[in-house]
mmCIF file of C-alpha atoms and ligand atoms in Angstrom:
data_model
loop_
_atom_site.group_PDB
_atom_site.id
_atom_site.type_symbol
_atom_site.label_atom_id
_atom_site.label_comp_id
_atom_site.label_asym_id
_atom_site.label_seq_id
_atom_site.Cartn_x
_atom_site.Cartn_y
_atom_site.Cartn_z
ATOM 1 C CA UNK A 8 -8.999 45.321 -49.180
ATOM 2 C CA UNK A 9 -6.815 42.441 -48.215
ATOM 3 C CA UNK A 10 -3.844 42.299 -50.021
ATOM 4 C CA UNK A 11 -0.534 39.530 -50.133
ATOM 5 C CA UNK A 12 2.639 41.210 -50.488
ATOM 6 C CA UNK A 13 5.851 40.774 -51.031
ATOM 7 C CA UNK A 14 7.642 43.592 -49.183
ATOM 8 C CA UNK A 15 10.784 42.402 -50.047
ATOM 9 C CA UNK A 16 13.167 38.942 -50.555
ATOM 10 C CA UNK A 17 12.164 36.451 -47.368
ATOM 11 C CA UNK A 18 9.394 38.965 -46.343
ATOM 12 C CA UNK A 19 5.591 37.743 -47.019
ATOM 13 C CA UNK A 20 2.489 39.530 -45.622
ATOM 14 C CA UNK A 21 -0.862 40.045 -45.846
ATOM 15 C CA UNK A 22 -2.424 43.485 -45.301
ATOM 16 C CA UNK A 23 -4.762 45.775 -45.868
ATOM 17 C CA UNK A 24 -4.951 48.533 -48.937
ATOM 18 C CA UNK A 25 -7.949 50.876 -50.169
ATOM 19 C CA UNK A 26 -9.697 48.942 -53.432
ATOM 20 C CA UNK A 27 -7.979 50.625 -56.352
ATOM 21 C CA UNK A 28 -10.324 52.425 -58.778
ATOM 22 C CA UNK A 29 -10.447 52.818 -62.607
ATOM 23 C CA UNK A 30 -8.403 55.631 -63.900
ATOM 24 C CA UNK A 31 -8.294 54.782 -67.894
ATOM 25 C CA UNK A 32 -11.306 54.931 -70.132
ATOM 26 C CA UNK A 33 -10.401 50.985 -71.355
ATOM 27 C CA UNK A 34 -9.574 50.030 -67.315
ATOM 28 C CA UNK A 35 -12.302 47.135 -66.108
ATOM 29 C CA UNK A 36 -12.631 46.510 -61.955
ATOM 30 C CA UNK A 37 -12.690 43.037 -60.838
ATOM 31 C CA UNK A 38 -13.127 41.037 -57.928
ATOM 32 C CA UNK A 39 -10.472 38.327 -57.545
ATOM 33 C CA UNK A 40 -11.829 34.534 -56.903
ATOM 34 C CA UNK A 41 -9.291 32.312 -56.909
ATOM 35 C CA UNK A 42 -5.060 33.000 -57.283
ATOM 36 C CA UNK A 43 -2.460 30.047 -57.860
ATOM 37 C CA UNK A 44 0.990 30.133 -56.223
ATOM 38 C CA UNK A 45 3.754 29.625 -58.771
ATOM 39 C CA UNK A 46 6.753 28.202 -58.778
ATOM 40 C CA UNK A 47 7.591 31.804 -59.763
ATOM 41 C CA UNK A 48 5.730 33.815 -56.844
ATOM 42 C CA UNK A 49 7.621 31.288 -54.774
ATOM 43 C CA UNK A 50 10.952 32.746 -56.113
ATOM 44 C CA UNK A 51 10.134 36.088 -55.970
ATOM 45 C CA UNK A 52 9.374 35.213 -52.164
ATOM 46 C CA UNK A 53 12.440 33.585 -51.794
ATOM 47 C CA UNK A 54 14.226 36.921 -54.468
ATOM 48 C CA UNK A 55 15.434 34.220 -57.059
ATOM 49 C CA UNK A 56 13.297 35.888 -59.375
ATOM 50 C CA UNK A 57 15.740 38.324 -61.584
ATOM 51 C CA UNK A 58 12.849 40.326 -62.921
ATOM 52 C CA UNK A 59 10.715 40.956 -59.721
ATOM 53 C CA UNK A 60 10.628 44.786 -58.239
ATOM 54 C CA UNK A 61 9.677 45.151 -54.619
ATOM 55 C CA UNK A 62 7.302 45.249 -52.718
ATOM 56 C CA UNK A 63 4.935 43.677 -54.922
ATOM 57 C CA UNK A 64 1.485 41.984 -55.148
ATOM 58 C CA UNK A 65 2.123 38.552 -56.178
ATOM 59 C CA UNK A 66 0.016 36.539 -58.396
ATOM 60 C CA UNK A 67 -0.072 36.233 -62.425
ATOM 61 C CA UNK A 68 -2.888 33.186 -62.221
ATOM 62 C CA UNK A 69 -5.947 34.206 -60.709
ATOM 63 C CA UNK A 70 -9.700 35.066 -61.951
ATOM 64 C CA UNK A 71 -12.551 36.636 -61.086
ATOM 65 C CA UNK A 72 -16.132 38.769 -61.900
ATOM 66 C CA UNK A 73 -15.850 42.041 -63.430
ATOM 67 C CA UNK A 74 -17.703 44.798 -60.546
ATOM 68 C CA UNK A 75 -17.216 47.915 -62.873
ATOM 69 C CA UNK A 76 -16.217 48.839 -66.698
ATOM 70 C CA UNK A 77 -14.497 52.029 -67.790
ATOM 71 C CA UNK A 78 -16.168 53.584 -70.479
ATOM 72 C CA UNK A 79 -14.444 52.793 -73.588
ATOM 73 C CA UNK A 80 -15.460 48.860 -72.061
ATOM 74 C CA UNK A 81 -17.153 47.120 -74.760
ATOM 75 C CA UNK A 82 -16.298 43.578 -74.452
ATOM 76 C CA UNK A 83 -17.235 42.651 -71.108
ATOM 77 C CA UNK A 84 -20.156 43.950 -69.009
ATOM 78 C CA UNK A 85 -20.654 44.002 -64.974
ATOM 79 C CA UNK A 86 -20.352 40.706 -63.391
ATOM 80 C CA UNK A 87 -18.684 38.902 -66.134
ATOM 81 C CA UNK A 88 -16.562 35.500 -65.191
ATOM 82 C CA UNK A 89 -12.976 36.350 -66.706
ATOM 83 C CA UNK A 90 -9.342 34.616 -66.657
ATOM 84 C CA UNK A 91 -6.671 38.100 -66.630
ATOM 85 C CA UNK A 92 -3.943 37.777 -69.312
ATOM 86 C CA UNK A 93 -1.338 39.203 -67.061
ATOM 87 C CA UNK A 94 1.439 39.982 -69.404
ATOM 88 C CA UNK A 95 1.525 43.781 -70.509
ATOM 89 C CA UNK A 96 2.997 44.775 -73.934
ATOM 90 C CA UNK A 97 4.032 47.952 -75.811
ATOM 91 C CA UNK A 98 3.203 47.033 -79.092
ATOM 92 C CA UNK A 99 5.760 48.961 -81.112
ATOM 93 C CA UNK A 100 9.281 47.369 -80.815
ATOM 94 C CA UNK A 101 10.273 44.533 -82.691
ATOM 95 C CA UNK A 102 8.940 41.437 -81.055
ATOM 96 C CA UNK A 103 5.734 42.779 -80.236
ATOM 97 C CA UNK A 104 5.177 43.812 -84.100
ATOM 98 C CA UNK A 105 6.177 40.263 -84.598
ATOM 99 C CA UNK A 106 2.828 39.454 -82.608
ATOM 100 C CA UNK A 107 5.068 38.364 -79.719
ATOM 101 C CA UNK A 108 3.905 40.502 -76.508
ATOM 102 C CA UNK A 109 5.401 37.799 -74.275
ATOM 103 C CA UNK A 110 9.133 38.879 -75.174
ATOM 104 C CA UNK A 111 8.025 42.293 -75.573
ATOM 105 C CA UNK A 112 11.044 44.750 -74.858
ATOM 106 C CA UNK A 113 9.005 46.760 -72.033
ATOM 107 C CA UNK A 114 7.227 43.265 -70.897
ATOM 108 C CA UNK A 115 5.486 43.883 -67.717
ATOM 109 C CA UNK A 116 4.117 40.945 -65.423
ATOM 110 C CA UNK A 117 1.596 41.354 -63.747
ATOM 111 C CA UNK A 118 2.688 40.172 -59.927
ATOM 112 C CA UNK A 119 5.858 40.271 -61.052
ATOM 113 C CA UNK A 120 6.783 43.918 -63.027
ATOM 114 C CA UNK A 121 3.611 45.351 -61.584
ATOM 115 C CA UNK A 122 0.954 44.331 -59.264
ATOM 116 C CA UNK A 123 -0.472 41.491 -59.197
ATOM 117 C CA UNK A 124 -3.893 39.155 -58.500
ATOM 118 C CA UNK A 125 -3.376 38.544 -54.814
ATOM 119 C CA UNK A 126 -5.695 41.183 -53.461
ATOM 120 C CA UNK A 127 -9.791 41.160 -52.909
ATOM 121 C CA UNK A 128 -10.023 43.688 -56.286
ATOM 122 C CA UNK A 129 -7.697 44.732 -59.213
ATOM 123 C CA UNK A 130 -7.663 46.759 -62.309
ATOM 124 C CA UNK A 131 -7.116 45.186 -65.484
ATOM 125 C CA UNK A 132 -6.608 46.859 -69.431
ATOM 126 C CA UNK A 133 -9.998 45.555 -70.929
ATOM 127 C CA UNK A 134 -7.608 43.495 -73.605
ATOM 128 C CA UNK A 135 -6.127 41.529 -71.233
ATOM 129 C CA UNK A 136 -9.228 40.098 -70.349
ATOM 130 C CA UNK A 137 -11.078 36.775 -71.256
ATOM 131 C CA UNK A 138 -14.306 35.736 -71.251
ATOM 132 C CA UNK A 139 -15.343 32.676 -69.104
ATOM 133 C CA UNK A 140 -18.351 30.166 -70.347
ATOM 134 C CA UNK A 141 -20.733 29.818 -66.762
ATOM 135 C CA UNK A 142 -20.273 26.004 -66.767
ATOM 136 C CA UNK A 143 -16.112 26.660 -65.451
ATOM 137 C CA UNK A 144 -15.626 26.735 -62.135
ATOM 138 C CA UNK A 145 -13.148 28.646 -60.742
ATOM 139 C CA UNK A 146 -11.079 26.192 -59.401
ATOM 140 C CA UNK A 147 -10.522 25.108 -62.646
ATOM 141 C CA UNK A 148 -10.637 28.338 -63.898
ATOM 142 C CA UNK A 149 -8.018 29.502 -62.172
ATOM 143 C CA UNK A 150 -5.851 26.740 -64.211
ATOM 144 C CA UNK A 151 -5.897 28.685 -67.042
ATOM 145 C CA UNK A 152 -2.334 30.495 -67.130
ATOM 146 C CA UNK A 153 -0.045 27.246 -66.308
ATOM 147 C CA UNK A 154 -1.934 25.475 -69.407
ATOM 148 C CA UNK A 155 -0.870 28.338 -71.523
ATOM 149 C CA UNK A 156 2.816 27.706 -70.342
ATOM 150 C CA UNK A 157 2.629 24.200 -71.372
ATOM 151 C CA UNK A 158 0.556 25.517 -74.133
ATOM 152 C CA UNK A 159 2.821 27.604 -75.594
ATOM 153 C CA UNK A 160 6.149 24.994 -75.104
ATOM 154 C CA UNK A 161 3.606 22.831 -77.746
ATOM 155 C CA UNK A 162 3.165 25.797 -79.982
ATOM 156 C CA UNK A 163 7.157 26.836 -80.225
ATOM 157 C CA UNK A 164 7.921 22.954 -80.491
ATOM 158 C CA UNK A 165 6.098 22.984 -84.046
ATOM 159 C CA UNK A 166 4.593 19.461 -82.282
ATOM 160 C CA UNK A 167 2.598 17.553 -85.068
ATOM 161 C CA UNK A 168 0.253 14.905 -84.608
ATOM 162 C CA UNK A 169 2.853 11.858 -84.826
ATOM 163 C CA UNK A 170 5.458 12.640 -83.187
ATOM 164 C CA UNK A 171 6.982 11.486 -80.591
ATOM 165 C CA UNK A 172 7.115 14.725 -77.839
ATOM 166 C CA UNK A 173 9.885 13.953 -74.888
ATOM 167 C CA UNK A 174 8.793 16.079 -71.662
ATOM 168 C CA UNK A 175 11.768 15.691 -69.327
ATOM 169 C CA UNK A 176 10.353 16.681 -65.765
ATOM 170 C CA UNK A 177 6.676 15.967 -64.405
ATOM 171 C CA UNK A 178 6.409 19.231 -62.683
ATOM 172 C CA UNK A 179 3.696 21.354 -62.879
ATOM 173 C CA UNK A 180 4.520 22.934 -66.630
ATOM 174 C CA UNK A 181 5.931 19.452 -67.501
ATOM 175 C CA UNK A 182 2.325 18.388 -66.903
ATOM 176 C CA UNK A 183 0.582 21.460 -68.704
ATOM 177 C CA UNK A 184 3.324 20.587 -71.543
ATOM 178 C CA UNK A 185 1.800 16.761 -70.776
ATOM 179 C CA UNK A 186 -1.911 17.487 -71.585
ATOM 180 C CA UNK A 187 -1.156 20.500 -74.746
ATOM 181 C CA UNK A 188 1.486 17.990 -76.556
ATOM 182 C CA UNK A 189 -0.913 14.728 -76.375
ATOM 183 C CA UNK A 190 -4.187 16.926 -77.463
ATOM 184 C CA UNK A 191 -1.750 18.211 -80.558
ATOM 185 C CA UNK A 192 -2.047 14.234 -81.483
ATOM 186 C CA UNK A 193 1.659 13.880 -79.923
ATOM 187 C CA UNK A 194 2.699 10.691 -78.435
ATOM 188 C CA UNK A 195 4.477 11.229 -74.844
ATOM 189 C CA UNK A 196 7.167 10.264 -73.154
ATOM 190 C CA UNK A 197 7.542 11.125 -69.258
ATOM 191 C CA UNK A 198 10.463 11.616 -66.997
ATOM 192 C CA UNK A 199 10.997 12.553 -64.016
ATOM 193 C CA UNK A 200 13.393 11.429 -60.959
ATOM 194 C CA UNK A 201 10.126 10.753 -58.219
ATOM 195 C CA UNK A 202 7.982 8.141 -58.754
ATOM 196 C CA UNK A 203 4.635 9.898 -57.354
ATOM 197 C CA UNK A 204 5.135 12.130 -60.071
ATOM 198 C CA UNK A 205 6.031 10.186 -63.315
ATOM 199 C CA UNK A 206 2.404 7.932 -61.488
ATOM 200 C CA UNK A 207 0.606 11.278 -61.721
ATOM 201 C CA UNK A 208 1.832 11.791 -65.331
ATOM 202 C CA UNK A 209 1.098 8.115 -66.704
ATOM 203 C CA UNK A 210 -2.691 9.312 -64.830
ATOM 204 C CA UNK A 211 -2.909 12.222 -67.509
ATOM 205 C CA UNK A 212 -2.167 10.044 -70.293
ATOM 206 C CA UNK A 213 1.995 10.195 -70.921
ATOM 207 C CA UNK A 214 2.685 7.136 -73.166
ATOM 208 C CA UNK A 215 6.174 6.213 -71.579
ATOM 209 C CA UNK A 216 7.891 6.750 -68.357
ATOM 210 C CA UNK A 217 11.073 6.909 -67.811
ATOM 211 C CA UNK A 218 12.398 7.613 -64.451
ATOM 212 C CA UNK A 219 15.426 9.684 -65.128
ATOM 213 C CA UNK A 220 17.572 8.110 -61.751
ATOM 214 C CA UNK A 221 16.770 4.656 -61.733
ATOM 215 C CA UNK A 222 17.300 4.621 -66.026
ATOM 216 C CA UNK A 223 19.476 5.722 -68.342
ATOM 217 C CA UNK A 224 17.405 8.216 -69.979
ATOM 218 C CA UNK A 225 18.580 8.777 -73.275
ATOM 219 C CA UNK A 226 19.461 5.289 -74.119
ATOM 220 C CA UNK A 227 15.767 4.427 -72.578
ATOM 221 C CA UNK A 228 14.006 7.002 -75.506
ATOM 222 C CA UNK A 229 15.990 5.896 -78.410
ATOM 223 C CA UNK A 230 15.042 2.021 -77.710
ATOM 224 C CA UNK A 231 11.621 3.132 -77.758
ATOM 225 C CA UNK A 232 11.962 5.656 -81.063
ATOM 226 C CA UNK A 233 13.607 2.769 -82.457
ATOM 227 C CA UNK A 234 17.163 3.967 -82.698
ATOM 228 C CA UNK A 235 15.137 7.884 -83.925
ATOM 229 C CA UNK A 236 15.181 9.997 -80.968
ATOM 230 C CA UNK A 237 11.950 12.665 -79.770
ATOM 231 C CA UNK A 238 11.142 14.944 -82.402
ATOM 232 C CA UNK A 239 10.294 17.607 -79.892
ATOM 233 C CA UNK A 240 12.371 17.784 -76.380
ATOM 234 C CA UNK A 241 10.635 20.122 -74.092
ATOM 235 C CA UNK A 242 13.321 20.618 -70.745
ATOM 236 C CA UNK A 243 11.160 21.405 -67.845
ATOM 237 C CA UNK A 244 13.758 20.390 -65.832
ATOM 238 C CA UNK A 245 15.750 23.067 -66.309
ATOM 239 C CA UNK A 246 19.656 22.663 -65.438
ATOM 240 C CA UNK A 247 23.005 22.643 -67.543
ATOM 241 C CA UNK A 248 22.575 18.436 -68.067
ATOM 242 C CA UNK A 249 19.239 18.562 -69.654
ATOM 243 C CA UNK A 250 19.468 21.357 -71.520
ATOM 244 C CA UNK A 251 22.612 18.932 -72.754
ATOM 245 C CA UNK A 252 20.638 16.027 -72.567
ATOM 246 C CA UNK A 253 18.348 17.573 -75.077
ATOM 247 C CA UNK A 254 20.518 18.593 -77.958
ATOM 248 C CA UNK A 255 21.225 14.817 -77.133
ATOM 249 C CA UNK A 256 17.976 13.456 -77.657
ATOM 250 C CA UNK A 257 16.404 15.215 -79.874
ATOM 251 C CA UNK A 258 15.583 13.273 -83.459
ATOM 252 C CA UNK A 259 16.862 14.838 -86.754
ATOM 253 C CA UNK A 260 15.156 18.217 -87.789
ATOM 254 C CA UNK A 261 13.425 18.168 -84.299
ATOM 255 C CA UNK A 262 12.898 20.971 -81.970
ATOM 256 C CA UNK A 263 14.317 21.668 -79.146
ATOM 257 C CA UNK A 264 12.114 23.590 -76.432
ATOM 258 C CA UNK A 265 14.274 25.454 -73.258
ATOM 259 C CA UNK A 266 11.461 26.189 -70.074
ATOM 260 C CA UNK A 267 14.740 27.583 -68.150
ATOM 261 C CA UNK A 268 15.193 30.845 -66.643
ATOM 262 C CA UNK A 269 18.648 28.902 -65.748
ATOM 263 C CA UNK A 270 21.959 31.356 -66.413
ATOM 264 C CA UNK A 271 24.405 28.355 -65.551
ATOM 265 C CA UNK A 272 26.339 27.705 -69.469
ATOM 266 C CA UNK A 273 25.505 24.208 -70.940
ATOM 267 C CA UNK A 274 28.239 22.869 -73.003
ATOM 268 C CA UNK A 275 26.769 22.207 -76.650
ATOM 269 C CA UNK A 276 29.043 20.547 -79.429
ATOM 270 C CA UNK A 277 28.020 22.390 -82.612
ATOM 271 C CA UNK A 278 28.692 19.025 -84.584
ATOM 272 C CA UNK A 279 25.258 17.822 -83.206
ATOM 273 C CA UNK A 280 22.875 20.952 -84.046
ATOM 274 C CA UNK A 281 23.809 20.838 -87.765
ATOM 275 C CA UNK A 282 23.743 17.137 -88.378
ATOM 276 C CA UNK A 283 20.527 16.663 -87.247
ATOM 277 C CA UNK A 284 20.045 19.972 -88.207
ATOM 278 C CA UNK A 285 17.923 20.777 -84.907
ATOM 279 C CA UNK A 286 16.232 23.984 -84.249
ATOM 280 C CA UNK A 287 16.587 24.934 -80.730
ATOM 281 C CA UNK A 288 13.793 27.549 -79.466
ATOM 282 C CA UNK A 289 12.949 29.703 -75.737
ATOM 283 C CA UNK A 290 9.120 29.112 -74.526
ATOM 284 C CA UNK A 291 8.602 32.052 -72.422
ATOM 285 C CA UNK A 292 4.985 33.016 -70.875
ATOM 286 C CA UNK A 293 2.669 33.123 -74.158
ATOM 287 C CA UNK A 294 1.658 34.348 -77.455
ATOM 288 C CA UNK A 295 -2.493 33.723 -77.857
ATOM 289 C CA UNK A 296 -2.781 30.853 -76.060
ATOM 290 C CA UNK A 297 -5.342 31.923 -73.532
ATOM 291 C CA UNK A 298 -8.360 31.063 -75.969
ATOM 292 C CA UNK A 299 -6.352 27.944 -77.169
ATOM 293 C CA UNK A 300 -6.963 26.325 -73.294
ATOM 294 C CA UNK A 301 -9.950 28.083 -72.361
ATOM 295 C CA UNK A 302 -11.606 26.071 -75.341
ATOM 296 C CA UNK A 303 -9.894 22.742 -74.463
ATOM 297 C CA UNK A 304 -10.650 22.977 -70.518
ATOM 298 C CA UNK A 305 -15.083 24.183 -71.887
ATOM 299 C CA UNK A 306 -15.270 21.267 -74.057
ATOM 300 C CA UNK A 307 -13.407 18.536 -71.315
ATOM 301 C CA UNK A 308 -10.311 18.153 -73.410
ATOM 302 C CA UNK A 309 -7.916 18.816 -70.613
ATOM 303 C CA UNK A 310 -8.440 16.466 -67.708
ATOM 304 C CA UNK A 311 -7.985 17.946 -64.437
ATOM 305 C CA UNK A 312 -8.630 15.521 -61.454
ATOM 306 C CA UNK A 313 -5.710 16.059 -58.407
ATOM 307 C CA UNK A 314 -3.870 18.729 -60.301
ATOM 308 C CA UNK A 315 -4.554 20.971 -57.177
ATOM 309 C CA UNK A 316 -3.417 19.494 -54.386
ATOM 310 C CA UNK A 317 -4.586 22.107 -51.121
ATOM 311 C CA UNK A 318 -6.667 25.570 -51.247
ATOM 312 C CA UNK A 319 -6.245 27.897 -48.670
ATOM 313 C CA UNK A 320 -8.122 31.110 -47.412
ATOM 314 C CA UNK A 321 -6.200 34.046 -48.249
ATOM 315 C CA UNK A 322 -6.129 34.414 -44.402
ATOM 316 C CA UNK A 323 -3.469 31.356 -44.336
ATOM 317 C CA UNK A 324 -1.484 32.492 -47.196
ATOM 318 C CA UNK A 325 1.370 32.465 -45.377
ATOM 319 C CA UNK A 326 0.723 28.416 -43.884
ATOM 320 C CA UNK A 327 0.019 27.882 -48.314
ATOM 321 C CA UNK A 328 3.872 29.183 -49.097
ATOM 322 C CA UNK A 329 5.355 27.527 -46.499
ATOM 323 C CA UNK A 330 3.565 23.834 -47.736
ATOM 324 C CA UNK A 331 4.665 24.934 -51.305
ATOM 325 C CA UNK A 332 8.245 25.187 -50.249
ATOM 326 C CA UNK A 333 7.777 22.512 -47.662
ATOM 327 C CA UNK A 334 6.666 19.863 -50.537
ATOM 328 C CA UNK A 335 8.473 21.468 -53.675
ATOM 329 C CA UNK A 336 8.856 18.023 -54.961
ATOM 330 C CA UNK A 337 4.490 17.203 -54.782
ATOM 331 C CA UNK A 338 2.815 19.843 -54.899
ATOM 332 C CA UNK A 339 1.134 20.788 -58.709
ATOM 333 C CA UNK A 340 -0.722 23.839 -57.920
ATOM 334 C CA UNK A 341 -1.826 25.328 -54.820
ATOM 335 C CA UNK A 342 -4.660 27.698 -54.908
ATOM 336 C CA UNK A 343 -5.611 30.701 -52.684
ATOM 337 C CA UNK A 344 -9.163 31.501 -52.281
ATOM 338 C CA UNK A 345 -10.138 35.466 -52.127
ATOM 339 C CA UNK A 346 -13.788 35.179 -50.568
HETATM 340 MN MN1 LIG B 5 2.500 30.668 -63.189
#
């Protein structure tokens, strides 16, 4: 079967490998239909993901059809359409005991720590599968995982109906956070420095737009909110200044949700936390967000028009990565078809 593998940083290849076989009674063999390329896959390709182990079959955003099931599998049958939740956790560490396997001490992410979805067939435990309704096309289903990331940011920020949410950055993750916070009943302000991205955010429901290059972002948010600031700020810009700005711009009793993997420290004055009793939280991957997103998608409540920028067959995988690399300012999602 065909696979897409990052052999080592900077070396992405198409290769052939034997179809994997089921080894545990709870495992399922899946014929992969679509794989999405994530910013983090590009980072793995460039050797900039600190968690990646090489060589690695990339891909954590993938969907497919069940072709064979282990003897103990009860949830799915041959022919079932599924999305694979790409995280594996121990179930016994402190985080897991809190129901937060996404930050397990022994976390394994498919496509990062172990082989992922860019292969014609993949084996995964039954527990990692979510059934898809027949009405949901593959081209939409492949977007479930990225939308769980926005759903997690919304959940971590405890977004309530009527809250004013500031989403900093209208890239792929910012856009998923925008739609999830809108569905939670928030008023949403989106910032970016690229006018085309802001225009797309507007078309996906943003209530206010701020061009952070042309305008003073913090002043503008205060103006929009009558001086209050944003109740929840989701930092999907992810640099030193964006984290500092998040602390500054968020209202009293507000929540700051950080999505950055940045290792550069920001300068935060503790007094800003105390006087506003801010809650700052990280948001990584997702906890129990797959059913939430599948439900929204099935009901047609997430609007996906224009979300997929381009689709490539597996034979053109390298072109697809080059396209994402060359168009990082405008790409929302590039998808690989495996059939
Ligand atoms: Mn992703």
